[in-house]
Short mmCIF file of C-alpha atoms in Angstrom, two decimals:
data_model
loop_
_atom_site.label_atom_id
_atom_site.label_comp_id
_atom_site.label_asym_id
_atom_site.label_seq_id
_atom_site.Cartn_x
_atom_site.Cartn_y
_atom_site.Cartn_z
CA MET A 294 105.30 -37.48 293.95
CA PRO A 295 106.52 -41.36 292.79
CA THR A 296 106.33 -43.72 295.58
CA LEU A 297 110.11 -43.20 295.71
CA SER A 298 111.27 -39.70 294.97
CA SER A 299 113.52 -38.54 297.72
CA ARG A 300 117.57 -38.65 297.15
CA HIS A 301 116.86 -42.77 296.09
CA PRO A 302 116.96 -44.82 293.72
CA ASP A 303 114.55 -47.89 294.18
CA PRO A 304 115.36 -49.30 297.38
CA ALA A 305 114.97 -52.54 296.70
CA ASP A 306 118.05 -52.10 293.85
CA PRO A 307 120.30 -54.99 295.35
CA GLN A 308 123.10 -52.16 294.00
CA PRO A 309 121.59 -48.72 294.11
CA HIS A 310 125.31 -47.71 294.74
CA ARG A 311 126.02 -47.99 291.28
CA GLN A 312 123.33 -45.66 289.63
CA ARG A 313 125.91 -42.99 290.06
CA HIS A 314 124.25 -41.01 287.43
CA ILE A 315 121.66 -40.01 289.76
CA ALA A 316 123.63 -39.56 292.56
CA GLU A 317 125.84 -36.87 290.85
CA SER A 318 122.92 -34.62 289.90
CA PHE A 319 122.32 -33.72 293.11
CA GLY A 320 124.28 -30.77 293.06
CA ALA A 321 122.61 -29.07 290.02
CA ASP A 322 120.88 -27.03 292.65
CA ALA A 323 122.81 -26.88 295.83
CA ASP A 324 120.85 -23.68 297.38
CA ARG A 325 117.69 -25.41 296.57
CA TYR A 326 118.65 -28.25 297.87
CA ASP A 327 119.61 -27.27 301.38
CA ARG A 328 116.99 -25.00 301.62
CA ALA A 329 113.58 -27.11 300.37
CA ARG A 330 114.95 -30.33 301.92
CA PRO A 331 113.28 -31.50 305.50
CA ARG A 332 115.23 -31.99 308.60
CA TYR A 333 115.62 -34.90 310.51
CA PRO A 334 113.85 -35.55 313.77
CA GLN A 335 115.60 -34.14 316.91
CA ALA A 336 114.58 -37.77 318.71
CA LEU A 337 116.98 -39.37 315.64
CA ILE A 338 119.46 -36.53 316.45
CA ASP A 339 119.52 -37.06 320.48
CA ARG A 340 119.71 -40.74 319.81
CA ILE A 341 123.29 -40.00 318.12
CA ALA A 342 124.38 -37.19 320.12
CA THR A 343 124.81 -38.93 323.08
CA ARG A 344 127.34 -36.55 324.71
CA PRO A 345 128.87 -33.59 324.15
CA GLY A 346 131.97 -33.45 321.61
CA LEU A 347 131.61 -36.82 320.19
CA GLU A 348 133.94 -36.76 317.25
CA VAL A 349 131.19 -37.96 314.09
CA LEU A 350 131.76 -38.32 309.94
CA ASP A 351 128.92 -37.78 308.04
CA VAL A 352 128.94 -39.99 304.86
CA GLY A 353 127.53 -38.18 301.44
CA THR A 354 126.92 -34.96 303.59
CA GLY A 355 125.48 -33.29 300.57
CA THR A 356 124.59 -29.65 301.46
CA GLY A 357 125.08 -30.48 305.78
CA ILE A 358 121.71 -30.42 306.56
CA ALA A 359 122.28 -33.44 309.28
CA ALA A 360 125.94 -32.46 310.02
CA ARG A 361 124.46 -29.25 311.08
CA GLN A 362 121.69 -30.35 313.30
CA LEU A 363 124.49 -32.65 314.77
CA ARG A 364 126.68 -30.27 315.37
CA ASP A 365 124.42 -27.99 317.16
CA ALA A 366 123.96 -31.20 319.02
CA GLY A 367 126.90 -30.82 320.06
CA CYS A 368 128.86 -33.21 318.15
CA ARG A 369 132.29 -32.36 316.12
CA VAL A 370 131.14 -33.15 312.34
CA LEU A 371 133.80 -34.04 309.49
CA GLY A 372 131.87 -34.56 306.10
CA VAL A 373 132.57 -36.59 303.24
CA GLU A 374 130.52 -35.79 300.23
CA PRO A 375 131.47 -37.01 296.61
CA ASP A 376 129.86 -33.63 294.65
CA GLU A 377 131.95 -30.64 295.03
CA ARG A 378 129.23 -28.33 294.44
CA MET A 379 127.54 -29.57 297.08
CA ALA A 380 130.45 -30.40 299.52
CA ASP A 381 130.86 -26.75 298.37
CA HIS A 382 128.15 -25.58 300.42
CA ALA A 383 128.70 -27.72 303.12
CA ARG A 384 132.04 -25.80 304.05
CA ARG A 385 129.85 -22.37 303.43
CA THR A 386 127.49 -23.21 306.50
CA GLY A 387 130.77 -24.13 308.58
CA ILE A 388 131.07 -28.00 308.50
CA ASP A 389 134.67 -29.25 307.26
CA THR A 390 133.76 -31.90 304.36
CA GLU A 391 136.43 -33.50 302.17
CA VAL A 392 135.45 -34.39 298.79
CA ALA A 393 135.42 -38.36 297.67
CA THR A 394 133.10 -41.31 298.08
CA PHE A 395 133.34 -43.35 301.21
CA GLU A 396 135.10 -46.33 299.35
CA GLU A 397 137.67 -43.93 298.52
CA TRP A 398 138.38 -41.21 301.17
CA ASP A 399 141.72 -41.96 302.87
CA PRO A 400 140.86 -41.42 306.56
CA ALA A 401 144.54 -40.71 307.33
CA GLY A 402 144.72 -42.53 310.65
CA ARG A 403 141.68 -40.92 312.18
CA VAL A 404 139.32 -42.45 314.00
CA PHE A 405 135.37 -41.87 315.30
CA ASP A 406 132.67 -42.05 317.59
CA ALA A 407 130.23 -42.21 315.22
CA VAL A 408 129.31 -42.87 311.39
CA THR A 409 126.37 -41.29 309.95
CA ALA A 410 124.65 -41.39 306.52
CA ALA A 411 121.66 -39.57 306.04
CA GLN A 412 119.80 -40.30 303.11
CA SER A 413 123.22 -41.52 301.27
CA TRP A 414 124.11 -44.96 302.63
CA HIS A 415 122.15 -46.44 298.90
CA TRP A 416 125.39 -44.48 297.55
CA VAL A 417 127.40 -46.78 299.14
CA ASP A 418 128.50 -50.37 298.62
CA PRO A 419 126.67 -51.77 301.92
CA VAL A 420 129.30 -54.59 302.89
CA ALA A 421 132.39 -52.55 301.84
CA GLY A 422 130.90 -49.29 303.39
CA ALA A 423 130.25 -50.77 306.92
CA GLY A 424 133.71 -52.48 307.03
CA LYS A 425 135.04 -49.46 306.42
CA ALA A 426 132.92 -47.85 309.09
CA ALA A 427 133.93 -50.34 311.31
CA ARG A 428 137.62 -50.07 311.07
CA ILE A 429 137.43 -45.78 311.64
CA LEU A 430 135.36 -46.35 314.34
CA ARG A 431 136.68 -46.12 318.16
CA PRO A 432 135.63 -49.63 320.24
CA ARG A 433 131.49 -49.47 321.11
CA GLY A 434 131.24 -46.19 318.59
CA ARG A 435 128.38 -46.59 316.54
CA LEU A 436 127.30 -46.94 312.95
CA ALA A 437 123.82 -44.70 312.27
CA VAL A 438 122.06 -44.62 308.54
CA PHE A 439 118.77 -43.42 307.92
CA ALA A 440 116.54 -41.89 305.85
CA HIS A 441 113.52 -40.25 304.92
CA VAL A 442 110.16 -41.86 303.31
CA ILE A 443 108.84 -39.21 300.98
CA ALA A 444 105.52 -39.97 300.08
CA PRO A 445 102.72 -37.11 299.82
CA PRO A 446 99.12 -37.77 299.79
CA GLN A 447 98.58 -39.57 297.01
CA PRO A 448 96.45 -36.62 294.55
CA ILE A 449 99.61 -35.56 294.54
CA ALA A 450 102.06 -38.50 294.30
CA ARG A 451 99.58 -39.88 291.51
CA ALA A 452 99.99 -36.65 289.25
CA GLN A 453 103.60 -36.45 289.31
CA LEU A 454 103.68 -40.34 288.66
CA ASN A 455 101.26 -39.48 285.26
CA ALA A 456 103.28 -36.54 284.28
CA LEU A 457 106.62 -38.33 284.22
CA ARG A 458 105.58 -41.23 282.98
CA ARG A 459 104.35 -38.80 279.75
CA VAL A 460 107.45 -36.51 279.95
CA MET A 461 110.11 -39.17 280.75
CA PRO A 462 108.63 -42.59 280.00
CA GLU A 463 112.39 -43.85 280.42
CA SER A 464 112.75 -43.22 283.49
CA PRO A 465 113.65 -45.63 286.27
CA PHE A 466 110.76 -43.85 288.61
CA ALA A 467 108.03 -43.76 285.54
CA GLN A 468 108.08 -47.51 285.69
CA GLN A 469 106.41 -47.70 289.13
CA SER A 470 102.91 -49.30 289.42
CA ASP A 471 101.48 -47.68 292.48
CA ALA A 472 102.21 -44.54 294.48
CA SER A 473 100.50 -44.82 297.35
CA PRO A 474 102.23 -44.29 301.10
CA GLU A 475 102.03 -47.49 301.99
CA ARG A 476 103.84 -48.47 299.14
CA ALA A 477 106.90 -46.24 299.54
CA ALA A 478 106.89 -47.07 303.21
CA GLU A 479 107.39 -50.86 302.31
CA LEU A 480 109.77 -50.38 299.90
CA TYR A 481 111.70 -48.06 302.22
CA ARG A 482 111.77 -50.56 305.15
CA THR A 483 112.83 -52.99 302.16
CA GLY A 484 116.45 -51.14 301.86
CA MET A 485 116.63 -50.22 305.28
CA GLU A 486 116.35 -54.39 305.55
CA LYS A 487 118.87 -54.90 302.85
CA PHE A 488 121.23 -51.95 305.25
CA ALA A 489 121.20 -53.97 308.51
CA ASP A 490 122.28 -57.32 306.06
CA GLY A 491 125.11 -55.73 305.09
CA ILE A 492 125.92 -54.27 308.68
CA ARG A 493 125.99 -57.49 309.53
CA ASP A 494 127.63 -59.29 306.85
CA SER A 495 130.81 -56.33 307.54
CA GLY A 496 131.26 -58.94 310.81
CA GLY A 497 132.29 -55.42 312.78
CA PHE A 498 128.91 -55.06 314.33
CA GLY A 499 127.04 -56.03 317.08
CA HIS A 500 123.20 -56.56 315.78
CA PRO A 501 121.72 -53.85 314.24
CA GLU A 502 118.54 -52.01 315.81
CA GLN A 503 115.77 -50.11 313.28
CA TRP A 504 114.55 -47.42 314.92
CA ARG A 505 111.25 -45.31 313.51
CA PHE A 506 110.53 -41.50 313.82
CA ASP A 507 106.81 -40.46 312.43
CA TRP A 508 106.47 -36.63 312.10
CA GLN A 509 104.54 -34.03 310.26
CA ARG A 510 105.06 -30.80 308.39
CA PRO A 511 102.36 -29.04 306.59
CA TYR A 512 103.43 -27.67 303.33
CA THR A 513 102.04 -25.00 300.79
CA ARG A 514 101.93 -25.15 297.08
CA ALA A 515 105.29 -23.18 296.44
CA GLU A 516 107.17 -24.96 299.37
CA TRP A 517 106.13 -28.23 297.79
CA LEU A 518 106.76 -27.05 294.09
CA ASP A 519 110.37 -26.13 295.81
CA LEU A 520 111.08 -29.44 297.10
CA ALA A 521 110.22 -31.46 294.63
CA PRO A 522 112.89 -30.04 292.02
CA THR A 523 115.66 -31.85 294.35
CA THR A 524 114.25 -35.32 294.29
CA GLY A 525 115.95 -37.88 292.21
CA ALA A 526 113.07 -38.27 289.72
CA LEU A 527 112.99 -34.82 288.77
CA THR A 528 116.86 -33.73 288.83
CA ARG A 529 117.14 -34.84 285.31
CA LEU A 530 114.48 -33.29 283.62
CA PRO A 531 114.97 -31.01 281.48
CA GLN A 532 112.99 -27.60 282.18
CA ASP A 533 110.65 -27.38 279.96
CA GLU A 534 109.72 -30.66 280.69
CA LEU A 535 110.07 -30.02 284.61
CA ALA A 536 107.92 -27.03 284.22
CA GLU A 537 104.93 -28.76 283.01
CA LEU A 538 105.50 -31.61 285.55
CA LEU A 539 105.29 -29.20 288.27
CA ALA A 540 101.97 -27.13 286.98
CA GLU A 541 100.54 -30.47 287.02
CA VAL A 542 101.51 -31.17 291.13
CA GLY A 543 100.91 -27.44 291.50
CA ALA A 544 96.91 -28.05 289.56
CA ALA A 545 96.67 -31.51 292.18
CA ILE A 546 97.48 -29.57 295.54
CA ASP A 547 95.27 -26.98 294.59
CA GLY A 548 92.76 -28.88 294.89
CA LEU A 549 93.42 -30.23 298.08
CA GLY A 550 92.62 -26.49 298.80
CA GLY A 551 95.97 -25.07 298.42
CA SER A 552 97.94 -26.76 300.88
CA PHE A 553 98.63 -30.27 302.61
CA THR A 554 100.34 -32.13 306.02
CA MET A 555 103.24 -34.60 304.69
CA HIS A 556 103.21 -37.39 307.01
CA TYR A 557 106.33 -37.89 307.27
CA VAL A 558 108.28 -41.56 308.30
CA THR A 559 111.55 -41.52 309.06
CA LEU A 560 113.65 -45.02 308.98
CA ALA A 561 117.20 -45.54 310.26
CA VAL A 562 119.34 -48.62 311.17
CA ALA A 563 121.62 -48.79 313.36
CA ALA A 564 124.66 -51.09 315.27
CA VAL A 565 127.48 -50.79 317.87
CA ARG A 566 131.51 -51.49 316.58
CA THR A 567 132.54 -54.93 318.65
CA GLU A 568 134.99 -54.10 320.57
#
């Protein structure tokens, strides 16, 4: 899979929040998205859910994956999601969700103990978003934004990149020169640094902390091919071209014995609102 294949455009892009055509493509198959996307490390959830009853606003809640984990840890969670299809799925799983971009969302006087963004802060203006988060957080409330580095073993990443270059050469994801996990991690770290800069520039927070969580998950061929179409590189591919690409990715997995272990890195930036 190309290095930047999660719910992300290139994290090094200075204005990824302007790429709404990609952001609005994930709801095309919300059920698959919710089923296939990886959950977040419990250690990360525990750092956010510091006490029962914590009131959390989850920005870009999607189908509610992180929101449900926070709810199960004892938080009271409200989601904000611009895609009605994703928001409807989140509601069906018990997450109260309002439809709006974060920049346009009206808090109507509500305040929160934490604002989170799971795999979604790149769709928010980094400085304006941090400023709004500061305004709706209680004193000492926390903003926490986090994302997975989704970078499978290089034979799989290379197979997808080569296929994407052939079936959709104009895609920005086809322009990458390196499909290695190391390159993916480097680009995501750069993205997180930009998030931290936006939080600093907003003036409403103390010094941002950066967290890292390393973990593993095994995948069968079928499980990975279920996940792949939910990624930003592939959500807008026509079905025939998607089938051709997945066949090549599947062959690469077959070459690894039909399954593999994904070494995930989940990165986070967190900051506490100043008094």
